[in-house]
């Protein structure tokens, strides 16, 4: 028996693993040809048996020497056969042991291995493979394909492996093994055909999972590094000693509007992108004589020709022999910083303008309340030169009366106190300054780190000073006007009630005088009562003038004429120790006012001047024209235009500012108790305001006073001329005041009603009486409205007043004539009726003659 020798297969020409020693074709024994084979032991016995049989046949045939020769031959043959048999047996045992070693080695390899035939069926698999994948009775190639083809790339790679095997080529591929859609491991699959024994294929599956994980980790880190380098917020580059770019990141390339390869592989050099590099410097350098580290701020040029500012910091790497190898350079685009700086500069300029030109005072103080900075408006408020306030304690700018409160309040705010409340402070200046101070706490530190601390020494205050002097003055004026209005309303009410008493008193005197002639003993007594009533009436007129509720009879007046008429009276009032001078300007216009009220104003001012000159002096009265413009109003509620000014100037003791601020208050007086009522100047104020004018006062202690009364200039009309002529005719003897008719007299004051009833009955009239509006309506219903010729009614009555009663009467009797009597002004009455409606009015107090005359005029259609 014999065995074929194993031939060494040639290296495969195809496949991806032809160069790998692991894919060298593995030698195997060739398949035996068909023959009769026996085990070695049987073969040896059979050989000896055949030899012995031949010897028994041949030896007898020979004798002698020939027999021995033949015997020796057969003995040699027997010995040779026995030796060969032993050698075969030993070889067989060696080969069996080798095969056992090879099989054990195949199964002991930790790498899964597999041998398949050309159909893909498993021929042999080691234990590692069986422990790795259990394919059961499946086709091995199909089972592996299903496991490695879970991903598209794996399916493609495995298909290439099978194609290589079909073409009898080796192949190598790295395939992922997926479970549940996730890669659980990686295998390096090495396949090769087994030559010389038919179409068999060897598979080896090396576990490369750890290597792949390491490679992936290294790749991820490298990707991060590349991404960091490329997308760093700074440009990074490296150039060699010739200025050629060896590296440039994406950031720098984007700034330059190129690609990194344009810098690295192109012809661009460092000085091609630097704007105007210094002449004579090294190609890699930023400045002349550069060694080691460099830093410079220069401009770089983009591809489109535009430039941008940049800061470059670089380190020059040199070899041991001192030659420049390369640079490590970082570029920072300064464009945003330049824009921020420009914006900051504009913002700072705007803030400085806003701070300096703010219309209110702004003061910055530190934690010790020392002034660090203040604006122009504050300098203007305190009337101090620029720069003289910085360094002062803010309390030193406040009057002594407010200093303690200001210091305590500001210190409290610095320490975190309430910011909501504003301070009201009086500042030290050349005039009385009242400011409202609003406070804002802020941190004086510049750095963000310091700004986060709460250290008290770093806290400061921003103080906003609003000059409230004029506002406070207006508030005081408003409060004063409110007070005067309240007192005026009180005075008007008192005057109204007093007028009723005076009407009755004067009226009854008139009734008595009709029975007592001048020669009668009681005549003088009655006249004395009437004169005192008239004096009381004058006092009531002052109260009404102050409250602006007096019934006026305005007429066109020439100021010079009025003053001329009063000259004698004024001289008697001021006495012989005071000199009176009058100075009239040229072309002084006329005014329209109640003559009696104007005379009252002038007399009050002259008497006031006299009282200010206890030791004698001079009073000068001047008349002139005074134009009043918007700029000279000084907050007064009057209309700009031409005004007639009457100045009353004295050389008396003068007044302080505090007194001037109160002189128009009702009942305010600097005289001793019993020396004055305190209504003189307040009456002046009320009368002048009632005529649409104003009063101005100028005075200093020891330098006298000047009171200027300004009344609107009036241009006389045709109606004014007619009224003047009618007034002149009143000096003629009065007409007959008797008459006839039925008059309804409505008056809640009994005395006035009784006097009026008697006075009118004496003149021939039939009088019906009523105490209220309701009673009057009842009388009209009872008597019949067509039988009543005239109604005389009071305006102010309880329950139903006169105007309301009149409106109810007019609902049935449109032609009913009504005379209203009141101590208030006619204007106040007319406010309750529509414009153009005919209203007859008789002011209180009135005399018998005035009442009878008004009644007859109205009945005759002349009222």
mmCIF file with all atom_site columns, N, CA and C in Angstrom, residues 641-703:
data_model
loop_
_atom_site.group_PDB
_atom_site.id
_atom_site.type_symbol
_atom_site.label_atom_id
_atom_site.label_alt_id
_atom_site.label_comp_id
_atom_site.label_asym_id
_atom_site.label_entity_id
_atom_site.label_seq_id
_atom_site.pdbx_PDB_ins_code
_atom_site.Cartn_x
_atom_site.Cartn_y
_atom_site.Cartn_z
_atom_site.occupancy
_atom_site.B_iso_or_equiv
_atom_site.pdbx_formal_charge
_atom_site.auth_seq_id
_atom_site.auth_comp_id
_atom_site.auth_asym_id
_atom_site.auth_atom_id
_atom_site.pdbx_PDB_model_num
ATOM 1   N N  . UNK A 1 641 ? -51.933 141.688 26.584 1.00 0.00 ? 641 UNK A N  1
ATOM 2   C CA . UNK A 1 641 ? -52.502 142.818 25.858 1.00 0.00 ? 641 UNK A CA 1
ATOM 3   C C  . UNK A 1 641 ? -52.101 144.143 26.487 1.00 0.00 ? 641 UNK A C  1
ATOM 4   N N  . UNK A 1 642 ? -52.837 145.214 26.148 1.00 0.00 ? 642 UNK A N  1
ATOM 5   C CA . UNK A 1 642 ? -52.569 146.554 26.666 1.00 0.00 ? 642 UNK A CA 1
ATOM 6   C C  . UNK A 1 642 ? -53.326 146.755 27.981 1.00 0.00 ? 642 UNK A C  1
ATOM 7   N N  . UNK A 1 643 ? -52.583 147.197 29.007 1.00 0.00 ? 643 UNK A N  1
ATOM 8   C CA . UNK A 1 643 ? -53.179 147.434 30.317 1.00 0.00 ? 643 UNK A CA 1
ATOM 9   C C  . UNK A 1 643 ? -52.886 148.870 30.756 1.00 0.00 ? 643 UNK A C  1
ATOM 10  N N  . UNK A 1 644 ? -53.864 149.446 31.493 1.00 0.00 ? 644 UNK A N  1
ATOM 11  C CA . UNK A 1 644 ? -53.666 150.753 32.118 1.00 0.00 ? 644 UNK A CA 1
ATOM 12  C C  . UNK A 1 644 ? -53.129 150.508 33.522 1.00 0.00 ? 644 UNK A C  1
ATOM 13  N N  . UNK A 1 645 ? -51.950 151.057 33.801 1.00 0.00 ? 645 UNK A N  1
ATOM 14  C CA . UNK A 1 645 ? -51.291 150.828 35.088 1.00 0.00 ? 645 UNK A CA 1
ATOM 15  C C  . UNK A 1 645 ? -51.450 152.052 35.985 1.00 0.00 ? 645 UNK A C  1
ATOM 16  N N  . UNK A 1 646 ? -51.848 151.813 37.244 1.00 0.00 ? 646 UNK A N  1
ATOM 17  C CA . UNK A 1 646 ? -51.930 152.852 38.275 1.00 0.00 ? 646 UNK A CA 1
ATOM 18  C C  . UNK A 1 646 ? -50.975 152.447 39.390 1.00 0.00 ? 646 UNK A C  1
ATOM 19  N N  . UNK A 1 647 ? -49.906 153.213 39.553 1.00 0.00 ? 647 UNK A N  1
ATOM 20  C CA . UNK A 1 647 ? -48.899 152.901 40.559 1.00 0.00 ? 647 UNK A CA 1
ATOM 21  C C  . UNK A 1 647 ? -49.084 153.798 41.776 1.00 0.00 ? 647 UNK A C  1
ATOM 22  N N  . UNK A 1 648 ? -49.081 153.178 42.946 1.00 0.00 ? 648 UNK A N  1
ATOM 23  C CA . UNK A 1 648 ? -49.130 153.914 44.207 1.00 0.00 ? 648 UNK A CA 1
ATOM 24  C C  . UNK A 1 648 ? -47.803 153.656 44.919 1.00 0.00 ? 648 UNK A C  1
ATOM 25  N N  . UNK A 1 649 ? -46.948 154.708 44.972 1.00 0.00 ? 649 UNK A N  1
ATOM 26  C CA . UNK A 1 649 ? -45.576 154.558 45.477 1.00 0.00 ? 649 UNK A CA 1
ATOM 27  C C  . UNK A 1 649 ? -45.456 155.334 46.786 1.00 0.00 ? 649 UNK A C  1
ATOM 28  N N  . UNK A 1 650 ? -44.927 154.682 47.798 1.00 0.00 ? 650 UNK A N  1
ATOM 29  C CA . UNK A 1 650 ? -44.713 155.365 49.083 1.00 0.00 ? 650 UNK A CA 1
ATOM 30  C C  . UNK A 1 650 ? -43.267 155.258 49.488 1.00 0.00 ? 650 UNK A C  1
ATOM 31  N N  . UNK A 1 651 ? -42.880 156.104 50.437 1.00 0.00 ? 651 UNK A N  1
ATOM 32  C CA . UNK A 1 651 ? -41.503 156.098 50.964 1.00 0.00 ? 651 UNK A CA 1
ATOM 33  C C  . UNK A 1 651 ? -41.496 155.580 52.388 1.00 0.00 ? 651 UNK A C  1
ATOM 34  N N  . UNK A 1 652 ? -42.370 154.609 52.637 1.00 0.00 ? 652 UNK A N  1
ATOM 35  C CA . UNK A 1 652 ? -42.535 154.089 53.989 1.00 0.00 ? 652 UNK A CA 1
ATOM 36  C C  . UNK A 1 652 ? -41.507 153.061 54.374 1.00 0.00 ? 652 UNK A C  1
ATOM 37  N N  . UNK A 1 653 ? -41.898 152.246 55.363 1.00 0.00 ? 653 UNK A N  1
ATOM 38  C CA . UNK A 1 653 ? -40.959 151.275 55.959 1.00 0.00 ? 653 UNK A CA 1
ATOM 39  C C  . UNK A 1 653 ? -40.702 150.063 55.092 1.00 0.00 ? 653 UNK A C  1
ATOM 40  N N  . UNK A 1 654 ? -41.528 149.841 54.097 1.00 0.00 ? 654 UNK A N  1
ATOM 41  C CA . UNK A 1 654 ? -41.321 148.684 53.233 1.00 0.00 ? 654 UNK A CA 1
ATOM 42  C C  . UNK A 1 654 ? -41.768 147.385 53.898 1.00 0.00 ? 654 UNK A C  1
ATOM 43  N N  . UNK A 1 655 ? -41.631 146.261 53.141 1.00 0.00 ? 655 UNK A N  1
ATOM 44  C CA . UNK A 1 655 ? -42.087 144.959 53.649 1.00 0.00 ? 655 UNK A CA 1
ATOM 45  C C  . UNK A 1 655 ? -41.074 143.881 53.304 1.00 0.00 ? 655 UNK A C  1
ATOM 46  N N  . UNK A 1 656 ? -41.057 142.849 54.127 1.00 0.00 ? 656 UNK A N  1
ATOM 47  C CA . UNK A 1 656 ? -40.216 141.677 53.853 1.00 0.00 ? 656 UNK A CA 1
ATOM 48  C C  . UNK A 1 656 ? -40.937 140.743 52.881 1.00 0.00 ? 656 UNK A C  1
ATOM 49  N N  . UNK A 1 657 ? -40.186 139.758 52.357 1.00 0.00 ? 657 UNK A N  1
ATOM 50  C CA . UNK A 1 657 ? -40.783 138.810 51.421 1.00 0.00 ? 657 UNK A CA 1
ATOM 51  C C  . UNK A 1 657 ? -41.884 137.996 52.079 1.00 0.00 ? 657 UNK A C  1
ATOM 52  N N  . UNK A 1 658 ? -41.694 137.662 53.358 1.00 0.00 ? 658 UNK A N  1
ATOM 53  C CA . UNK A 1 658 ? -42.703 136.876 54.062 1.00 0.00 ? 658 UNK A CA 1
ATOM 54  C C  . UNK A 1 658 ? -44.021 137.648 54.167 1.00 0.00 ? 658 UNK A C  1
ATOM 55  N N  . UNK A 1 659 ? -43.938 138.943 54.447 1.00 0.00 ? 659 UNK A N  1
ATOM 56  C CA . UNK A 1 659 ? -45.157 139.752 54.562 1.00 0.00 ? 659 UNK A CA 1
ATOM 57  C C  . UNK A 1 659 ? -45.811 139.932 53.191 1.00 0.00 ? 659 UNK A C  1
ATOM 58  N N  . UNK A 1 660 ? -44.978 140.169 52.162 1.00 0.00 ? 660 UNK A N  1
ATOM 59  C CA . UNK A 1 660 ? -45.523 140.347 50.812 1.00 0.00 ? 660 UNK A CA 1
ATOM 60  C C  . UNK A 1 660 ? -46.324 139.112 50.396 1.00 0.00 ? 660 UNK A C  1
ATOM 61  N N  . UNK A 1 661 ? -45.844 137.930 50.793 1.00 0.00 ? 661 UNK A N  1
ATOM 62  C CA . UNK A 1 661 ? -46.536 136.706 50.402 1.00 0.00 ? 661 UNK A CA 1
ATOM 63  C C  . UNK A 1 661 ? -47.895 136.557 51.053 1.00 0.00 ? 661 UNK A C  1
ATOM 64  N N  . UNK A 1 662 ? -48.211 137.389 52.071 1.00 0.00 ? 662 UNK A N  1
ATOM 65  C CA . UNK A 1 662 ? -49.466 137.230 52.797 1.00 0.00 ? 662 UNK A CA 1
ATOM 66  C C  . UNK A 1 662 ? -50.364 138.473 52.770 1.00 0.00 ? 662 UNK A C  1
ATOM 67  N N  . UNK A 1 663 ? -49.922 139.538 52.149 1.00 0.00 ? 663 UNK A N  1
ATOM 68  C CA . UNK A 1 663 ? -50.662 140.803 52.290 1.00 0.00 ? 663 UNK A CA 1
ATOM 69  C C  . UNK A 1 663 ? -52.071 140.750 51.721 1.00 0.00 ? 663 UNK A C  1
ATOM 70  N N  . UNK A 1 664 ? -52.326 139.857 50.764 1.00 0.00 ? 664 UNK A N  1
ATOM 71  C CA . UNK A 1 664 ? -53.667 139.796 50.182 1.00 0.00 ? 664 UNK A CA 1
ATOM 72  C C  . UNK A 1 664 ? -54.568 138.796 50.891 1.00 0.00 ? 664 UNK A C  1
ATOM 73  N N  . UNK A 1 665 ? -54.043 138.161 51.955 1.00 0.00 ? 665 UNK A N  1
ATOM 74  C CA . UNK A 1 665 ? -54.891 137.255 52.703 1.00 0.00 ? 665 UNK A CA 1
ATOM 75  C C  . UNK A 1 665 ? -55.955 138.054 53.454 1.00 0.00 ? 665 UNK A C  1
ATOM 76  N N  . UNK A 1 666 ? -57.193 137.591 53.420 1.00 0.00 ? 666 UNK A N  1
ATOM 77  C CA . UNK A 1 666 ? -58.241 138.320 54.165 1.00 0.00 ? 666 UNK A CA 1
ATOM 78  C C  . UNK A 1 666 ? -57.958 138.281 55.664 1.00 0.00 ? 666 UNK A C  1
ATOM 79  N N  . UNK A 1 667 ? -58.169 139.417 56.298 1.00 0.00 ? 667 UNK A N  1
ATOM 80  C CA . UNK A 1 667 ? -58.010 139.592 57.743 1.00 0.00 ? 667 UNK A CA 1
ATOM 81  C C  . UNK A 1 667 ? -56.556 139.529 58.194 1.00 0.00 ? 667 UNK A C  1
ATOM 82  N N  . UNK A 1 668 ? -55.602 139.496 57.229 1.00 0.00 ? 668 UNK A N  1
ATOM 83  C CA . UNK A 1 668 ? -54.197 139.564 57.624 1.00 0.00 ? 668 UNK A CA 1
ATOM 84  C C  . UNK A 1 668 ? -53.799 141.038 57.762 1.00 0.00 ? 668 UNK A C  1
ATOM 85  N N  . UNK A 1 669 ? -53.144 141.359 58.876 1.00 0.00 ? 669 UNK A N  1
ATOM 86  C CA . UNK A 1 669 ? -52.740 142.751 59.096 1.00 0.00 ? 669 UNK A CA 1
ATOM 87  C C  . UNK A 1 669 ? -51.495 142.781 59.963 1.00 0.00 ? 669 UNK A C  1
ATOM 88  N N  . UNK A 1 670 ? -50.615 143.753 59.667 1.00 0.00 ? 670 UNK A N  1
ATOM 89  C CA . UNK A 1 670 ? -49.416 143.941 60.494 1.00 0.00 ? 670 UNK A CA 1
ATOM 90  C C  . UNK A 1 670 ? -49.657 145.021 61.556 1.00 0.00 ? 670 UNK A C  1
ATOM 91  N N  . UNK A 1 671 ? -50.853 145.578 61.550 1.00 0.00 ? 671 UNK A N  1
ATOM 92  C CA . UNK A 1 671 ? -51.172 146.636 62.516 1.00 0.00 ? 671 UNK A CA 1
ATOM 93  C C  . UNK A 1 671 ? -51.595 146.019 63.841 1.00 0.00 ? 671 UNK A C  1
ATOM 94  N N  . UNK A 1 672 ? -51.601 146.846 64.856 1.00 0.00 ? 672 UNK A N  1
ATOM 95  C CA . UNK A 1 672 ? -52.020 146.372 66.161 1.00 0.00 ? 672 UNK A CA 1
ATOM 96  C C  . UNK A 1 672 ? -53.511 146.072 66.154 1.00 0.00 ? 672 UNK A C  1
ATOM 97  N N  . UNK A 1 673 ? -53.911 145.273 67.155 1.00 0.00 ? 673 UNK A N  1
ATOM 98  C CA . UNK A 1 673 ? -55.314 144.885 67.248 1.00 0.00 ? 673 UNK A CA 1
ATOM 99  C C  . UNK A 1 673 ? -56.169 146.143 67.391 1.00 0.00 ? 673 UNK A C  1
ATOM 100 N N  . UNK A 1 674 ? -57.244 146.198 66.599 1.00 0.00 ? 674 UNK A N  1
ATOM 101 C CA . UNK A 1 674 ? -58.141 147.348 66.649 1.00 0.00 ? 674 UNK A CA 1
ATOM 102 C C  . UNK A 1 674 ? -57.771 148.439 65.678 1.00 0.00 ? 674 UNK A C  1
ATOM 103 N N  . UNK A 1 675 ? -56.628 148.322 65.014 1.00 0.00 ? 675 UNK A N  1
ATOM 104 C CA . UNK A 1 675 ? -56.173 149.368 64.096 1.00 0.00 ? 675 UNK A CA 1
ATOM 105 C C  . UNK A 1 675 ? -56.586 149.106 62.649 1.00 0.00 ? 675 UNK A C  1
ATOM 106 N N  . UNK A 1 676 ? -57.124 147.935 62.375 1.00 0.00 ? 676 UNK A N  1
ATOM 107 C CA . UNK A 1 676 ? -57.511 147.643 61.002 1.00 0.00 ? 676 UNK A CA 1
ATOM 108 C C  . UNK A 1 676 ? -58.264 146.330 60.924 1.00 0.00 ? 676 UNK A C  1
ATOM 109 N N  . UNK A 1 677 ? -59.036 146.179 59.837 1.00 0.00 ? 677 UNK A N  1
ATOM 110 C CA . UNK A 1 677 ? -59.843 144.960 59.664 1.00 0.00 ? 677 UNK A CA 1
ATOM 111 C C  . UNK A 1 677 ? -59.081 143.859 58.938 1.00 0.00 ? 677 UNK A C  1
ATOM 112 N N  . UNK A 1 678 ? -58.008 144.222 58.241 1.00 0.00 ? 678 UNK A N  1
ATOM 113 C CA . UNK A 1 678 ? -57.301 143.224 57.436 1.00 0.00 ? 678 UNK A CA 1
ATOM 114 C C  . UNK A 1 678 ? -57.986 142.938 56.120 1.00 0.00 ? 678 UNK A C  1
ATOM 115 N N  . UNK A 1 679 ? -58.990 143.744 55.744 1.00 0.00 ? 679 UNK A N  1
ATOM 116 C CA . UNK A 1 679 ? -59.703 143.530 54.489 1.00 0.00 ? 679 UNK A CA 1
ATOM 117 C C  . UNK A 1 679 ? -59.315 144.541 53.418 1.00 0.00 ? 679 UNK A C  1
ATOM 118 N N  . UNK A 1 680 ? -58.497 145.523 53.740 1.00 0.00 ? 680 UNK A N  1
ATOM 119 C CA . UNK A 1 680 ? -58.184 146.578 52.777 1.00 0.00 ? 680 UNK A CA 1
ATOM 120 C C  . UNK A 1 680 ? -57.537 146.053 51.519 1.00 0.00 ? 680 UNK A C  1
ATOM 121 N N  . UNK A 1 681 ? -56.400 145.381 51.629 1.00 0.00 ? 681 UNK A N  1
ATOM 122 C CA . UNK A 1 681 ? -55.689 144.907 50.442 1.00 0.00 ? 681 UNK A CA 1
ATOM 123 C C  . UNK A 1 681 ? -56.365 143.692 49.833 1.00 0.00 ? 681 UNK A C  1
ATOM 124 N N  . UNK A 1 682 ? -57.000 142.854 50.666 1.00 0.00 ? 682 UNK A N  1
ATOM 125 C CA . UNK A 1 682 ? -57.724 141.720 50.100 1.00 0.00 ? 682 UNK A CA 1
ATOM 126 C C  . UNK A 1 682 ? -58.898 142.205 49.275 1.00 0.00 ? 682 UNK A C  1
ATOM 127 N N  . UNK A 1 683 ? -59.532 143.321 49.699 1.00 0.00 ? 683 UNK A N  1
ATOM 128 C CA . UNK A 1 683 ? -60.603 143.916 48.896 1.00 0.00 ? 683 UNK A CA 1
ATOM 129 C C  . UNK A 1 683 ? -60.044 144.434 47.575 1.00 0.00 ? 683 UNK A C  1
ATOM 130 N N  . UNK A 1 684 ? -58.885 145.095 47.626 1.00 0.00 ? 684 UNK A N  1
ATOM 131 C CA . UNK A 1 684 ? -58.219 145.551 46.401 1.00 0.00 ? 684 UNK A CA 1
ATOM 132 C C  . UNK A 1 684 ? -58.001 144.392 45.452 1.00 0.00 ? 684 UNK A C  1
ATOM 133 N N  . UNK A 1 685 ? -57.494 143.313 46.005 1.00 0.00 ? 685 UNK A N  1
ATOM 134 C CA . UNK A 1 685 ? -57.222 142.125 45.189 1.00 0.00 ? 685 UNK A CA 1
ATOM 135 C C  . UNK A 1 685 ? -58.501 141.613 44.539 1.00 0.00 ? 685 UNK A C  1
ATOM 136 N N  . UNK A 1 686 ? -59.573 141.497 45.329 1.00 0.00 ? 686 UNK A N  1
ATOM 137 C CA . UNK A 1 686 ? -60.826 140.965 44.799 1.00 0.00 ? 686 UNK A CA 1
ATOM 138 C C  . UNK A 1 686 ? -61.424 141.851 43.728 1.00 0.00 ? 686 UNK A C  1
ATOM 139 N N  . UNK A 1 687 ? -61.431 143.166 43.954 1.00 0.00 ? 687 UNK A N  1
ATOM 140 C CA . UNK A 1 687 ? -62.017 144.077 42.970 1.00 0.00 ? 687 UNK A CA 1
ATOM 141 C C  . UNK A 1 687 ? -61.230 144.043 41.664 1.00 0.00 ? 687 UNK A C  1
ATOM 142 N N  . UNK A 1 688 ? -59.919 144.138 41.757 1.00 0.00 ? 688 UNK A N  1
ATOM 143 C CA . UNK A 1 688 ? -59.078 144.174 40.547 1.00 0.00 ? 688 UNK A CA 1
ATOM 144 C C  . UNK A 1 688 ? -59.220 142.882 39.759 1.00 0.00 ? 688 UNK A C  1
ATOM 145 N N  . UNK A 1 689 ? -59.253 141.758 40.443 1.00 0.00 ? 689 UNK A N  1
ATOM 146 C CA . UNK A 1 689 ? -59.421 140.481 39.739 1.00 0.00 ? 689 UNK A CA 1
ATOM 147 C C  . UNK A 1 689 ? -60.795 140.398 39.084 1.00 0.00 ? 689 UNK A C  1
ATOM 148 N N  . UNK A 1 690 ? -61.796 141.017 39.743 1.00 0.00 ? 690 UNK A N  1
ATOM 149 C CA . UNK A 1 690 ? -63.131 141.001 39.189 1.00 0.00 ? 690 UNK A CA 1
ATOM 150 C C  . UNK A 1 690 ? -63.198 141.792 37.889 1.00 0.00 ? 690 UNK A C  1
ATOM 151 N N  . UNK A 1 691 ? -62.329 142.777 37.734 1.00 0.00 ? 691 UNK A N  1
ATOM 152 C CA . UNK A 1 691 ? -62.282 143.574 36.507 1.00 0.00 ? 691 UNK A CA 1
ATOM 153 C C  . UNK A 1 691 ? -61.301 142.997 35.485 1.00 0.00 ? 691 UNK A C  1
ATOM 154 N N  . UNK A 1 692 ? -60.753 141.802 35.734 1.00 0.00 ? 692 UNK A N  1
ATOM 155 C CA . UNK A 1 692 ? -59.845 141.147 34.781 1.00 0.00 ? 692 UNK A CA 1
ATOM 156 C C  . UNK A 1 692 ? -58.425 141.658 34.844 1.00 0.00 ? 692 UNK A C  1
ATOM 157 N N  . UNK A 1 693 ? -58.054 142.314 35.938 1.00 0.00 ? 693 UNK A N  1
ATOM 158 C CA . UNK A 1 693 ? -56.703 142.838 36.060 1.00 0.00 ? 693 UNK A CA 1
ATOM 159 C C  . UNK A 1 693 ? -55.893 142.076 37.089 1.00 0.00 ? 693 UNK A C  1
ATOM 160 N N  . UNK A 1 694 ? -54.776 142.667 37.496 1.00 0.00 ? 694 UNK A N  1
ATOM 161 C CA . UNK A 1 694 ? -53.918 142.053 38.505 1.00 0.00 ? 694 UNK A CA 1
ATOM 162 C C  . UNK A 1 694 ? -53.197 143.149 39.278 1.00 0.00 ? 694 UNK A C  1
ATOM 163 N N  . UNK A 1 695 ? -52.654 142.746 40.429 1.00 0.00 ? 695 UNK A N  1
ATOM 164 C CA . UNK A 1 695 ? -51.928 143.674 41.298 1.00 0.00 ? 695 UNK A CA 1
ATOM 165 C C  . UNK A 1 695 ? -50.515 143.157 41.461 1.00 0.00 ? 695 UNK A C  1
ATOM 166 N N  . UNK A 1 696 ? -49.527 144.043 41.268 1.00 0.00 ? 696 UNK A N  1
ATOM 167 C CA . UNK A 1 696 ? -48.124 143.675 41.434 1.00 0.00 ? 696 UNK A CA 1
ATOM 168 C C  . UNK A 1 696 ? -47.542 144.485 42.594 1.00 0.00 ? 696 UNK A C  1
ATOM 169 N N  . UNK A 1 697 ? -46.708 143.843 43.407 1.00 0.00 ? 697 UNK A N  1
ATOM 170 C CA . UNK A 1 697 ? -46.141 144.505 44.587 1.00 0.00 ? 697 UNK A CA 1
ATOM 171 C C  . UNK A 1 697 ? -44.625 144.405 44.524 1.00 0.00 ? 697 UNK A C  1
ATOM 172 N N  . UNK A 1 698 ? -43.946 145.515 44.713 1.00 0.00 ? 698 UNK A N  1
ATOM 173 C CA . UNK A 1 698 ? -42.497 145.566 44.824 1.00 0.00 ? 698 UNK A CA 1
ATOM 174 C C  . UNK A 1 698 ? -42.158 146.317 46.109 1.00 0.00 ? 698 UNK A C  1
ATOM 175 N N  . UNK A 1 699 ? -41.353 145.685 46.966 1.00 0.00 ? 699 UNK A N  1
ATOM 176 C CA . UNK A 1 699 ? -41.039 146.355 48.238 1.00 0.00 ? 699 UNK A CA 1
ATOM 177 C C  . UNK A 1 699 ? -39.787 145.757 48.847 1.00 0.00 ? 699 UNK A C  1
ATOM 178 N N  . UNK A 1 700 ? -39.052 146.587 49.583 1.00 0.00 ? 700 UNK A N  1
ATOM 179 C CA . UNK A 1 700 ? -37.908 146.161 50.374 1.00 0.00 ? 700 UNK A CA 1
ATOM 180 C C  . UNK A 1 700 ? -37.986 146.868 51.720 1.00 0.00 ? 700 UNK A C  1
ATOM 181 N N  . UNK A 1 701 ? -37.539 146.183 52.721 1.00 0.00 ? 701 UNK A N  1
ATOM 182 C CA . UNK A 1 701 ? -37.577 146.764 54.062 1.00 0.00 ? 701 UNK A CA 1
ATOM 183 C C  . UNK A 1 701 ? -36.728 148.032 54.091 1.00 0.00 ? 701 UNK A C  1
ATOM 184 N N  . UNK A 1 702 ? -37.352 149.143 54.541 1.00 0.00 ? 702 UNK A N  1
ATOM 185 C CA . UNK A 1 702 ? -36.660 150.422 54.642 1.00 0.00 ? 702 UNK A CA 1
ATOM 186 C C  . UNK A 1 702 ? -36.604 151.210 53.363 1.00 0.00 ? 702 UNK A C  1
ATOM 187 N N  . UNK A 1 703 ? -37.152 150.668 52.253 1.00 0.00 ? 703 UNK A N  1
ATOM 188 C CA . UNK A 1 703 ? -37.059 151.363 50.963 1.00 0.00 ? 703 UNK A CA 1
ATOM 189 C C  . UNK A 1 703 ? -38.432 151.628 50.350 1.00 0.00 ? 703 UNK A C  1
#
